[in-house]
Short mmCIF file of C-alpha atoms and ligand atoms in Angstrom, two decimals:
data_model
loop_
_atom_site.label_atom_id
_atom_site.label_comp_id
_atom_site.label_asym_id
_atom_site.label_seq_id
_atom_site.Cartn_x
_atom_site.Cartn_y
_atom_site.Cartn_z
CA MET S 1 182.00 56.45 -34.32
CA ASP S 2 183.24 54.78 -31.18
CA THR S 3 181.84 56.57 -28.22
CA ARG S 4 182.70 53.74 -25.86
CA LYS S 5 186.39 54.53 -26.11
CA ARG S 6 185.70 58.05 -25.00
CA ARG S 7 183.72 56.84 -22.02
CA GLU S 8 186.45 54.39 -21.05
CA HIS S 9 188.95 57.18 -21.27
CA LEU S 10 186.92 59.38 -18.97
CA HIS S 11 186.52 56.55 -16.55
CA GLN S 12 190.24 55.74 -16.52
CA ALA S 13 191.09 59.35 -15.92
CA ALA S 14 189.02 59.18 -12.77
CA HIS S 15 190.65 55.95 -11.69
CA ALA S 16 193.51 55.82 -9.21
CA ALA S 17 196.98 55.10 -10.59
CA PRO S 18 198.33 51.56 -10.12
CA VAL S 19 200.35 51.03 -6.97
CA GLY S 20 203.81 52.52 -7.31
CA MET S 21 202.87 54.95 -10.04
CA ALA S 22 202.58 58.54 -8.99
CA MET S 23 199.69 60.56 -10.26
CA ARG S 24 200.12 64.16 -11.13
CA PRO S 25 198.58 66.20 -8.34
CA ARG S 26 195.39 67.93 -9.28
CA PRO S 27 195.91 71.69 -9.74
CA ALA S 28 194.34 73.33 -6.72
CA ALA S 29 191.00 75.03 -7.32
CA ALA S 30 191.50 75.28 -11.06
CA THR S 31 187.99 76.52 -11.60
CA ALA S 32 188.32 79.38 -9.15
CA VAL S 33 191.01 81.16 -11.18
CA MET S 34 189.07 80.85 -14.44
CA PRO S 35 187.65 84.18 -15.54
CA SER S 36 183.94 84.15 -16.17
CA TRP S 37 182.95 85.14 -19.66
CA PRO S 38 179.42 86.39 -19.77
CA GLN S 39 179.40 86.17 -23.57
CA ARG S 40 181.07 82.77 -23.72
CA LEU S 41 180.37 80.91 -26.93
CA SER S 42 178.76 77.53 -26.65
CA PHE S 43 180.68 74.69 -28.26
CA CYS S 44 177.89 72.23 -27.70
CA ALA S 45 176.58 70.01 -30.48
CA PRO S 46 173.31 71.00 -32.16
CA GLY S 47 170.41 70.34 -29.80
CA MET S 48 172.65 70.76 -26.77
CA GLN S 49 173.31 73.89 -24.72
CA ALA S 50 175.69 74.83 -21.93
CA ASP S 51 174.23 74.63 -18.43
CA SER S 52 175.27 76.75 -15.44
CA LYS S 53 178.42 74.63 -14.98
CA GLY S 54 179.38 74.89 -18.64
CA ASP S 55 178.47 71.27 -19.44
CA CYS S 56 176.55 70.58 -22.61
CA VAL S 57 173.04 69.41 -21.81
CA SER S 58 170.21 68.59 -24.19
CA THR S 59 167.93 71.56 -24.80
CA LEU S 60 165.06 69.14 -24.11
CA CYS S 61 166.01 68.89 -20.44
CA ALA S 62 164.63 71.24 -17.84
CA SER S 63 166.62 72.69 -14.98
CA HIS S 64 164.04 71.58 -12.42
CA ALA S 65 162.50 68.27 -11.47
CA HIS S 66 159.32 66.88 -12.97
CA PRO S 67 156.47 66.41 -10.46
CA LEU S 68 155.61 62.85 -11.55
CA VAL S 69 159.14 61.43 -11.51
CA ASP S 70 160.14 58.58 -9.18
CA GLN S 71 163.35 60.10 -7.82
CA ALA S 72 164.16 57.23 -5.46
CA ARG S 73 163.98 54.65 -8.24
CA ASN S 74 166.05 56.89 -10.49
CA ALA S 75 168.81 57.02 -7.88
CA LEU S 76 168.83 53.22 -7.52
CA LEU S 77 168.97 52.69 -11.28
CA ALA S 78 171.77 55.24 -11.68
CA ASP S 79 173.82 53.52 -9.02
CA TYR S 80 173.37 50.16 -10.73
CA GLU S 81 174.32 51.54 -14.13
CA ARG S 82 177.48 53.17 -12.77
CA ARG S 83 178.60 50.02 -10.99
CA VAL S 84 178.06 47.79 -14.02
CA GLN S 85 179.78 50.11 -16.51
CA ALA S 86 182.73 50.60 -14.16
CA ARG S 87 183.29 46.85 -13.98
CA PHE S 88 183.47 46.53 -17.76
CA ASP S 89 185.53 49.69 -18.12
CA ASP S 90 188.11 48.31 -15.66
CA ILE S 91 188.92 45.32 -17.88
CA VAL S 92 191.20 47.02 -20.42
CA PRO S 93 193.33 49.00 -17.92
CA THR S 94 193.66 45.92 -15.71
CA LEU S 95 194.80 43.76 -18.60
CA LYS S 96 197.27 46.45 -19.66
CA GLN S 97 198.69 46.45 -16.17
CA ILE S 98 199.01 42.67 -16.28
CA ALA S 99 200.52 42.68 -19.78
CA ALA S 100 203.33 44.93 -18.57
CA LEU S 101 204.39 42.26 -16.07
CA GLN S 102 204.45 39.27 -18.41
CA HIS S 103 208.22 38.76 -18.40
CA ASP S 104 208.64 39.14 -14.65
CA THR S 105 209.30 36.23 -12.35
CA ASP S 106 206.22 34.90 -10.55
CA PHE S 107 204.12 36.57 -13.28
CA GLU S 108 201.24 34.14 -12.92
CA THR S 109 200.81 34.74 -9.20
CA ARG S 110 200.98 38.50 -9.53
CA ALA S 111 198.66 38.55 -12.53
CA GLN S 112 196.03 36.51 -10.70
CA GLN S 113 196.30 38.75 -7.68
CA ILE S 114 195.73 41.87 -9.77
CA ALA S 115 192.81 40.21 -11.55
CA ARG S 116 191.23 39.18 -8.26
CA ASP S 117 191.68 42.64 -6.74
CA ARG S 118 190.51 44.69 -9.69
CA LEU S 119 188.11 42.41 -11.57
CA GLY S 120 186.91 40.10 -8.82
CA PHE S 121 187.84 36.84 -10.56
CA GLU S 122 190.87 34.92 -11.80
CA LEU S 123 192.03 34.73 -15.40
CA PRO S 124 192.30 31.41 -17.29
CA ALA S 125 195.44 29.77 -15.87
CA VAL S 126 196.39 28.14 -19.20
CA VAL S 127 196.63 31.48 -20.96
CA LEU S 128 198.89 32.93 -18.27
CA ALA S 129 201.05 29.79 -18.13
CA ASP S 130 201.72 29.99 -21.87
CA ALA S 131 202.92 33.58 -21.67
CA TRP S 132 206.60 32.73 -21.18
CA VAL S 133 206.90 30.85 -24.51
CA THR S 134 205.09 33.31 -26.66
CA THR S 135 203.39 36.59 -25.85
CA LEU S 136 200.35 36.78 -23.65
CA ASP S 137 197.14 36.10 -25.59
CA MET S 138 195.46 39.41 -24.74
CA ARG S 139 192.53 38.77 -27.06
CA ARG S 140 191.61 35.63 -25.24
CA LEU S 141 192.06 37.32 -21.87
CA TYR S 142 189.89 40.24 -22.93
CA GLY S 143 187.12 38.03 -24.33
CA THR S 144 187.00 35.75 -21.31
CA SER S 145 187.13 38.73 -18.92
CA VAL S 146 184.11 40.38 -20.57
CA LEU S 147 182.15 37.13 -20.44
CA ARG S 148 183.24 36.45 -16.88
CA THR S 149 182.31 39.96 -15.72
CA PHE S 150 178.88 39.46 -17.17
CA LEU S 151 178.54 36.02 -15.64
CA GLU S 152 179.25 37.48 -12.20
CA LEU S 153 176.69 40.24 -12.78
CA ALA S 154 174.07 37.73 -13.84
CA ARG S 155 174.82 35.57 -10.81
CA GLU S 156 174.44 38.55 -8.50
CA ALA S 157 171.14 39.45 -10.15
CA TYR S 158 169.79 35.91 -9.77
CA THR S 159 170.69 35.70 -6.11
CA GLN S 160 169.04 39.00 -5.23
CA PRO S 161 165.93 38.54 -3.11
CA TYR S 162 162.86 38.44 -5.30
CA ASN S 163 160.51 41.34 -4.65
CA GLY S 164 157.22 39.81 -5.73
CA ALA S 165 154.93 42.53 -4.41
CA GLU S 166 155.81 45.02 -7.12
CA ALA S 167 155.34 42.50 -9.93
CA GLU S 168 152.06 41.28 -8.47
CA ALA S 169 150.74 44.83 -8.21
CA MET S 170 151.63 45.42 -11.86
CA THR S 171 149.98 42.15 -12.95
CA ARG S 172 146.84 43.20 -11.06
CA PHE S 173 146.94 46.57 -12.77
CA PHE S 174 147.20 44.87 -16.19
CA ILE S 175 144.14 42.75 -15.38
CA GLU S 176 142.22 45.83 -14.23
CA CYS S 177 143.04 47.33 -17.62
CA GLY S 178 141.62 44.19 -19.25
CA PHE S 179 144.84 42.31 -20.08
CA HIS S 180 145.60 38.94 -18.52
CA GLU S 181 149.01 38.76 -20.15
CA VAL S 182 151.33 41.42 -21.52
CA ASP S 183 153.96 40.21 -23.96
CA VAL S 184 156.67 42.54 -25.28
CA SER S 185 158.82 42.06 -28.38
CA ALA S 186 161.51 44.62 -29.14
CA CYS S 187 164.39 44.98 -31.56
CA ALA S 188 167.55 43.04 -30.65
CA ASP S 189 169.50 46.30 -30.70
CA GLY S 190 171.48 46.59 -27.45
CA ARG S 191 170.24 50.12 -26.92
CA LEU S 192 166.89 48.57 -26.01
CA LYS S 193 168.38 46.15 -23.50
CA GLY S 194 167.12 48.37 -20.68
CA LEU S 195 163.59 48.46 -22.09
CA LEU S 196 161.68 46.91 -19.20
CA GLN S 197 163.77 48.03 -16.24
CA TYR S 198 164.62 51.53 -17.38
CA ILE S 199 162.56 52.76 -20.34
CA LEU S 200 159.12 51.34 -19.45
CA ARG S 201 159.75 50.67 -15.74
CA LEU S 202 157.87 47.37 -15.79
CA PRO S 203 158.87 44.62 -13.32
CA GLN S 204 160.12 41.78 -15.51
CA GLN S 205 158.12 39.16 -13.60
CA ALA S 206 154.98 41.00 -14.70
CA VAL S 207 156.10 40.59 -18.33
CA PRO S 208 157.31 36.98 -18.40
CA ARG S 209 157.35 36.95 -22.19
CA HIS S 210 159.77 39.50 -23.57
CA LYS S 211 162.00 38.65 -26.47
CA SER S 212 164.11 40.54 -28.95
CA TYR S 213 164.27 40.15 -32.70
CA ALA S 214 166.37 42.09 -35.22
CA GLY S 215 164.10 44.82 -36.57
CA THR S 216 161.28 43.81 -34.14
CA LEU S 217 160.34 41.10 -36.65
CA PHE S 218 158.90 38.75 -34.07
CA ASP S 219 157.89 35.22 -34.93
CA VAL S 220 154.11 35.30 -35.51
CA GLU S 221 153.61 31.51 -35.55
CA LEU S 222 155.54 31.07 -32.30
CA ASN S 223 153.51 33.87 -30.77
CA VAL S 224 150.25 32.18 -31.76
CA LYS S 225 151.47 29.06 -29.97
CA GLN S 226 152.33 31.07 -26.86
CA TRP S 227 148.94 32.73 -26.93
CA ALA S 228 147.28 29.29 -27.12
CA GLU S 229 149.35 28.16 -24.13
CA THR S 230 148.18 31.14 -22.09
CA GLU S 231 144.56 30.54 -23.06
CA LEU S 232 144.85 26.85 -22.19
CA HIS S 233 145.96 27.78 -18.67
CA ARG S 234 142.94 30.01 -18.32
CA PHE S 235 140.53 27.32 -19.47
CA ARG S 236 142.09 24.51 -17.44
CA GLU S 237 143.12 26.36 -14.29
CA GLY S 238 141.48 29.77 -14.39
CA VAL S 239 144.95 31.38 -14.21
CA PRO S 240 145.51 34.32 -14.36
CA THR S 241 141.85 35.06 -15.14
CA LEU S 242 138.78 32.87 -15.68
CA PRO S 243 137.88 32.08 -19.30
CA ASP S 244 134.76 34.26 -19.11
CA ALA S 245 136.57 37.24 -17.56
CA GLY S 246 136.54 39.17 -20.84
CA THR S 247 140.24 40.00 -20.53
CA ARG S 248 142.61 39.75 -23.47
CA TYR S 249 146.21 38.96 -24.33
CA LEU S 250 148.13 42.16 -25.08
CA LYS S 251 151.02 42.08 -27.52
CA ILE S 252 153.34 45.10 -27.47
CA ALA S 253 155.90 45.62 -30.25
CA VAL S 254 158.73 48.12 -29.74
CA TYR S 255 160.73 49.68 -32.57
CA HIS S 256 163.33 52.40 -32.25
CA PHE S 257 164.76 55.52 -33.89
CA SER S 258 167.33 58.23 -33.22
CA SER S 259 166.12 61.84 -33.08
CA SER S 260 169.56 63.43 -33.37
CA ASP S 261 170.93 61.21 -36.16
CA PRO S 262 167.84 59.68 -37.77
CA LEU S 263 169.52 58.53 -40.97
CA HIS S 264 172.37 56.62 -39.30
CA GLU S 265 171.58 55.64 -35.73
CA GLY S 266 168.06 54.30 -36.17
CA CYS S 267 167.21 50.64 -36.61
CA ALA S 268 169.96 48.97 -38.67
CA ALA S 269 167.61 46.18 -39.75
CA HIS S 270 165.43 48.77 -41.52
CA GLY S 271 168.13 50.97 -43.03
CA SER S 272 167.71 53.49 -40.20
CA ASP S 273 164.30 54.48 -41.59
CA ASP S 274 161.83 55.25 -38.76
CA ARG S 275 158.72 54.71 -40.81
CA ARG S 276 159.90 51.41 -42.19
CA ALA S 277 160.84 50.23 -38.69
CA GLY S 278 157.47 51.29 -37.28
CA GLN S 279 155.51 49.88 -40.21
CA ALA S 280 157.32 46.52 -40.05
CA ALA S 281 156.44 46.16 -36.36
CA LEU S 282 152.86 47.26 -37.01
CA ASP S 283 152.55 44.71 -39.85
CA ARG S 284 153.65 41.93 -37.51
CA LEU S 285 151.13 43.03 -34.87
CA GLU S 286 148.35 43.02 -37.45
CA ALA S 287 149.42 39.61 -38.75
CA PHE S 288 149.36 38.25 -35.20
CA GLY S 289 145.88 39.69 -34.56
CA THR S 290 144.55 38.30 -37.83
CA ALA S 291 146.08 34.88 -37.17
CA ILE S 292 144.25 34.65 -33.84
CA GLU S 293 140.93 35.87 -35.26
CA ASN S 294 141.06 33.53 -38.26
CA GLY S 295 142.51 30.52 -36.52
CA PHE S 296 140.26 30.35 -33.47
CA CYS S 297 136.52 30.61 -33.20
CA CYS S 298 134.26 32.18 -30.57
CA GLY S 299 135.41 35.74 -31.24
CA ALA S 300 138.98 35.14 -30.12
CA SER S 301 140.94 38.35 -30.29
CA VAL S 302 144.07 39.94 -28.92
CA ALA S 303 144.94 43.54 -28.15
CA THR S 304 148.03 45.08 -29.71
CA LEU S 305 150.10 48.18 -29.00
CA LEU S 306 152.97 49.78 -30.92
CA ILE S 307 155.66 51.79 -29.14
CA GLY S 308 158.65 53.65 -30.58
CA VAL S 309 161.76 54.45 -28.51
CA ASP S 310 164.11 57.34 -29.24
CA THR S 311 167.40 55.63 -28.35
CA ASP S 312 169.13 59.01 -27.90
CA ASN S 313 167.15 59.81 -24.77
CA ASP S 314 164.84 56.83 -24.10
CA ALA S 315 161.66 58.90 -24.65
CA ILE S 316 158.82 56.79 -26.01
CA ARG S 317 156.04 57.48 -28.46
CA VAL S 318 152.93 55.40 -28.00
CA HIS S 319 150.74 54.76 -31.04
CA VAL S 320 147.15 55.17 -29.90
CA PRO S 321 144.77 52.35 -30.93
CA ASP S 322 141.27 53.40 -31.95
CA ALA S 323 138.14 51.87 -30.41
CA GLN S 324 138.54 48.80 -32.66
CA GLY S 325 142.24 48.47 -31.82
CA GLY S 326 143.57 49.76 -35.16
CA MET S 327 146.72 51.88 -35.10
CA SER S 328 148.48 54.24 -37.49
CA LEU S 329 152.07 55.45 -37.60
CA ASP S 330 150.99 59.08 -37.38
CA CYS S 331 148.59 58.96 -34.46
CA HIS S 332 150.86 58.74 -31.43
CA VAL S 333 151.59 60.48 -28.15
CA ASP S 334 155.09 61.93 -28.01
CA ASN S 335 156.20 61.55 -24.41
CA MET S 336 159.08 64.01 -24.74
CA ALA S 337 156.54 66.69 -25.66
CA LEU S 338 154.44 65.70 -22.65
CA TYR S 339 157.52 65.90 -20.44
CA GLN S 340 158.28 69.40 -21.62
CA ALA S 341 154.68 70.54 -21.32
CA THR S 342 154.44 69.33 -17.73
CA VAL S 343 157.88 69.83 -16.19
CA GLY S 344 157.84 72.58 -13.60
CA LYS S 345 154.05 72.34 -13.26
CA ALA S 346 152.14 71.32 -10.14
CA GLU S 347 151.57 67.59 -9.76
CA SER S 348 147.81 67.94 -10.19
CA GLU S 349 148.20 69.88 -13.40
CA ALA S 350 150.71 67.37 -14.79
CA LEU S 351 148.31 64.53 -13.96
CA TRP S 352 145.47 66.36 -15.65
CA ARG S 353 147.55 66.82 -18.83
CA LEU S 354 148.51 63.15 -18.75
CA GLY S 355 144.87 62.14 -18.37
CA ALA S 356 143.81 64.15 -21.43
CA ILE S 357 146.63 63.46 -23.85
CA VAL S 358 145.54 60.07 -25.24
CA GLU S 359 142.09 61.25 -26.32
CA GLU S 360 143.60 64.47 -27.60
CA ALA S 361 145.94 62.55 -29.91
CA ALA S 362 143.05 60.44 -31.23
CA ARG S 363 140.88 63.51 -31.80
CA ARG S 364 143.66 65.40 -33.59
CA HIS S 365 143.89 62.58 -36.12
CA GLY S 366 140.13 62.22 -36.47
CA ARG S 367 140.13 58.76 -34.89
CA SER S 368 138.01 57.19 -32.18
CA ALA S 369 139.52 56.98 -28.69
CA PRO S 370 140.77 53.63 -27.33
CA GLU S 371 138.88 51.58 -24.74
CA SER S 372 139.29 52.92 -21.23
CA GLY S 373 141.52 50.00 -20.12
CA MET S 374 143.92 50.59 -23.00
CA ARG S 375 143.91 54.29 -22.24
CA ARG S 376 144.80 53.64 -18.60
CA LEU S 377 147.64 51.35 -19.62
CA ILE S 378 149.05 53.91 -22.06
CA GLU S 379 148.89 56.59 -19.37
CA ARG S 380 150.82 54.36 -16.99
CA LEU S 381 153.50 53.67 -19.58
CA LEU S 382 153.82 57.39 -20.35
CA MET S 383 154.07 58.23 -16.67
CA ASN S 384 156.71 55.55 -16.06
CA ASN S 385 158.71 56.80 -19.03
CA LEU S 386 158.67 60.39 -17.70
CA SER S 387 160.96 59.10 -14.95
CA GLN S 388 163.31 57.65 -17.55
CA ILE S 389 163.39 60.90 -19.54
CA GLU S 390 164.47 62.71 -16.40
CA TYR S 391 166.92 59.90 -15.63
CA VAL S 392 168.68 60.49 -18.94
CA CYS S 393 168.66 64.25 -18.29
CA THR S 394 170.18 63.82 -14.84
CA ASN S 395 172.69 61.08 -15.60
CA HIS S 396 173.45 61.45 -19.31
CA ARG S 397 172.88 65.15 -19.96
CA GLY S 398 169.70 64.39 -21.83
CA ARG S 399 171.38 62.48 -24.61
CA TYR S 400 173.51 59.37 -24.34
CA ALA S 401 177.16 59.94 -25.23
CA ASP S 402 176.98 56.57 -26.94
CA ILE S 403 173.99 57.34 -29.14
CA GLY S 404 175.27 54.52 -31.35
CA HIS S 405 176.19 50.96 -30.59
CA ALA S 406 178.49 50.28 -27.64
CA GLU S 407 177.47 46.77 -26.66
CA ARG S 408 179.92 44.71 -24.62
CA PHE S 409 179.14 41.28 -26.02
CA ILE S 410 176.74 39.25 -28.13
CA SER S 411 174.19 37.22 -26.22
CA ILE S 412 172.99 34.11 -28.03
CA GLY S 413 170.20 31.78 -26.99
CA ASP S 414 167.70 32.37 -24.24
CA GLY S 415 169.27 35.60 -23.04
CA PHE S 416 170.01 36.57 -19.49
CA ASP S 417 166.69 38.01 -18.54
CA LYS S 418 167.72 39.42 -15.18
CA VAL S 419 170.38 41.84 -16.31
CA HIS S 420 168.82 44.81 -18.01
CA LEU S 421 170.98 47.72 -19.05
CA ARG S 422 171.26 49.81 -22.16
CA ASN S 423 173.97 48.80 -24.62
CA LEU S 424 175.11 45.85 -22.53
CA ALA S 425 174.55 43.14 -25.11
CA TYR S 426 173.41 42.58 -28.65
CA ILE S 427 170.83 39.85 -28.39
CA GLY S 428 170.12 36.98 -30.74
CA HIS S 429 167.42 34.55 -29.67
CA MET S 430 167.95 31.33 -31.55
CA HIS S 431 167.99 27.60 -31.10
CA THR S 432 170.05 26.85 -34.17
CA VAL S 433 172.49 29.14 -35.95
CA GLU S 434 170.62 28.69 -39.25
CA GLU S 435 167.49 30.07 -37.62
CA GLY S 436 169.27 33.12 -36.22
CA ALA S 437 171.90 33.61 -38.92
CA ALA S 438 170.57 37.01 -39.99
CA ASP S 439 170.53 38.33 -36.41
CA LEU S 440 173.99 36.94 -35.77
CA ASP S 441 175.47 38.48 -38.92
CA VAL S 442 174.11 41.90 -37.92
CA GLY S 443 175.68 41.43 -34.47
CA ILE S 444 179.06 40.41 -35.89
CA LYS S 445 178.97 43.40 -38.22
CA ILE S 446 178.36 45.75 -35.30
CA PHE S 447 181.20 44.19 -33.31
CA SER S 448 183.59 44.31 -36.26
CA ARG S 449 183.33 48.07 -35.93
CA LEU S 450 183.26 48.17 -32.12
CA ASN S 451 185.91 45.60 -31.24
CA VAL S 452 187.70 43.98 -34.17
CA ALA S 453 188.73 47.37 -35.58
CA ARG S 454 190.58 47.94 -32.28
CA GLY S 455 192.11 44.48 -32.28
CA LEU S 456 189.70 43.24 -29.63
CA PRO S 457 187.77 39.99 -30.06
CA VAL S 458 183.99 39.58 -30.20
CA PRO S 459 182.78 38.02 -26.93
CA VAL S 460 179.80 35.72 -27.47
CA ALA S 461 177.81 34.41 -24.50
CA ILE S 462 175.82 31.30 -25.39
CA HIS S 463 173.14 30.56 -22.85
CA TYR S 464 170.25 28.10 -22.76
CA ARG S 465 167.71 27.35 -20.08
CA TYR S 466 166.29 23.95 -19.32
CA ASP S 467 163.47 22.51 -17.27
CA SER S 468 165.01 20.56 -14.40
CA GLN S 469 161.78 18.55 -14.08
CA VAL S 470 162.29 17.11 -17.55
CA PRO S 471 164.75 14.17 -17.53
CA GLY S 472 167.82 14.86 -19.66
CA GLY S 473 166.89 18.52 -20.09
CA LYS S 474 170.21 19.80 -18.78
CA GLU S 475 172.27 17.50 -20.99
CA ARG S 476 170.28 18.56 -24.03
CA ALA S 477 170.79 22.25 -23.17
CA GLU S 478 174.54 21.66 -22.82
CA ALA S 479 174.66 19.80 -26.12
CA ARG S 480 172.78 22.67 -27.75
CA CYS S 481 175.36 25.14 -26.37
CA ARG S 482 178.21 23.15 -27.90
CA ARG S 483 176.40 22.72 -31.20
CA VAL S 484 175.65 26.45 -31.47
CA LYS S 485 179.23 27.32 -30.48
CA ALA S 486 180.65 25.04 -33.16
CA ALA S 487 178.28 26.48 -35.76
CA ILE S 488 179.21 30.07 -34.85
CA GLU S 489 182.91 29.26 -35.04
CA ALA S 490 182.41 27.60 -38.42
CA ARG S 491 180.45 30.57 -39.73
CA TYR S 492 183.23 33.10 -39.04
CA PRO S 493 186.47 31.23 -39.85
CA VAL S 494 188.57 34.37 -40.33
CA LEU S 495 187.67 35.78 -36.93
CA MET S 496 188.30 32.35 -35.42
CA ARG S 497 191.73 32.04 -37.04
CA ASP S 498 192.81 35.43 -35.70
CA GLY S 499 191.57 34.74 -32.18
CA LEU S 500 188.90 37.40 -32.59
CA LEU S 501 185.96 35.28 -31.51
CA VAL S 502 185.66 34.16 -27.89
CA CYS S 503 182.64 32.06 -26.92
CA GLY S 504 181.46 31.21 -23.43
CA MET S 505 178.67 28.74 -22.65
CA THR S 506 176.29 28.54 -19.71
CA VAL S 507 173.07 26.73 -18.93
CA GLN S 508 170.52 27.43 -16.25
CA ALA S 509 167.42 25.74 -14.93
CA LYS S 510 164.18 27.62 -15.57
CA GLN S 511 163.14 27.31 -11.93
CA PRO S 512 163.46 30.64 -10.07
CA GLY S 513 166.70 31.11 -8.13
CA SER S 514 168.69 28.63 -10.25
CA ASP S 515 172.40 29.31 -10.64
CA LEU S 516 174.21 29.74 -13.94
CA GLU S 517 176.26 26.65 -14.71
CA ILE S 518 179.36 26.93 -16.88
CA VAL S 519 179.47 24.35 -19.67
CA ALA S 520 182.82 22.61 -20.10
CA ASP S 521 184.88 22.84 -23.31
CA ASN S 522 184.64 26.44 -22.59
CA ASP S 523 186.67 29.57 -22.98
CA ILE S 524 185.64 30.69 -19.52
CA ASP S 525 187.85 29.07 -16.89
CA ALA S 526 185.52 26.85 -14.90
CA HIS S 527 187.97 26.72 -12.00
CA GLY S 528 188.29 30.45 -11.61
CA HIS S 529 185.19 30.69 -9.51
ZN1 LIG F 601 166.65 47.81 -34.48
ZN1 LIG F 602 164.65 40.47 -20.15
#
């Protein structure tokens, strides 16, 4: 199912006609002459119902606001989402407009002008210049435009003033809860790309370590190394807490499922089986905990937490650890149920329900309650996610139209950690293609359905970060980009031959505020900026 096409169509319908093309005038007050049918049948999908305007809205949504929701933040996030999606949705109609001009005189000038006006950047000059001999290479133009649009978004995000106060407050809160570092690993599925910003509402600077792995199968050995790094900082510098502070490293693993189409739209890496997805993530968490306990003396231990996300509506379920930190798949708090139990209630009553729900879940399953710090953290995550549940109700009728995949491109390498939005990119963290081959193959499979089936290429953004204080770091990052690009192109020769694979490469210093630098031998036009 390709729900992105439908969304693009809706967006185009709302878009003004190109200059010189008349648009049919809107029939005046069409709704006023419609008779009202009191017994009107609902044509909404199962789980959806018609609201007062006749739109289908999830039956899980309430008609009034929830007392604990951050309305101001929701408005900001909605505005951002609309602006980003509109920029990607404009690419196809703009290229169609340009394609229609390709045999005109001064085509190149006019094409660049349209691109600048509508997309905000110029197209690769070589591709336009070649148009008179053969036909315009629309695949290449599409691929580079998607990558370029994203590059501009990432640049804007990196140049935004850094609001440190919010992140610092969250870091302090984590420490109060007993955690000196919170590290999140989620599935690489693009529907979780908005995990921090939208679903959990955590400032990304407060969660410096967040990576994605197909099926949430995070790298335990690497994680042990990262844990050791964090502990070394504490012992050498007392940052972020002193070694005797009694705080711990918290590892959160996030899996996902689909409530409306559980057998098809769940986690692809686990055959869309919720329990398998949850169990696999739980197994990794337990392996990580055991590795720390066995490998280091002096009672070293980490805290772990398992969270599931319903990608239809972004509601989370939090698996409640017992007093010893053990978790089970069955003992969890369902935040959608909490939302429904508290919407329309007074703020104090909603807070009281929130404050009781963690212990209630533990008791119902005959388990001990978690430590008070863990309980506080879970309550905060649930509260933050209530805002996201209402966000999806307000902006997406309670269930995303694209319940399935609708990613725009594949992101390979270190990822662009400033741009967080659902279904923006399929992410593969890898330093060599061999290492990430499984993730990459899943991504290419998804895009074969999304793009290749429509004749559109798969845009791949290759991005590595380097430490500008390390001599030669930038050159090595650039070399890595080229090596990974060559390996990807060699792995998918058929796509390559048909012009259905378009790679762009960028590197960026790790230091805050560093710009994205385009790597030459590149499908993105370096001079278009
Ligand atoms: Zn997944
Ligand atoms: Zn990120």
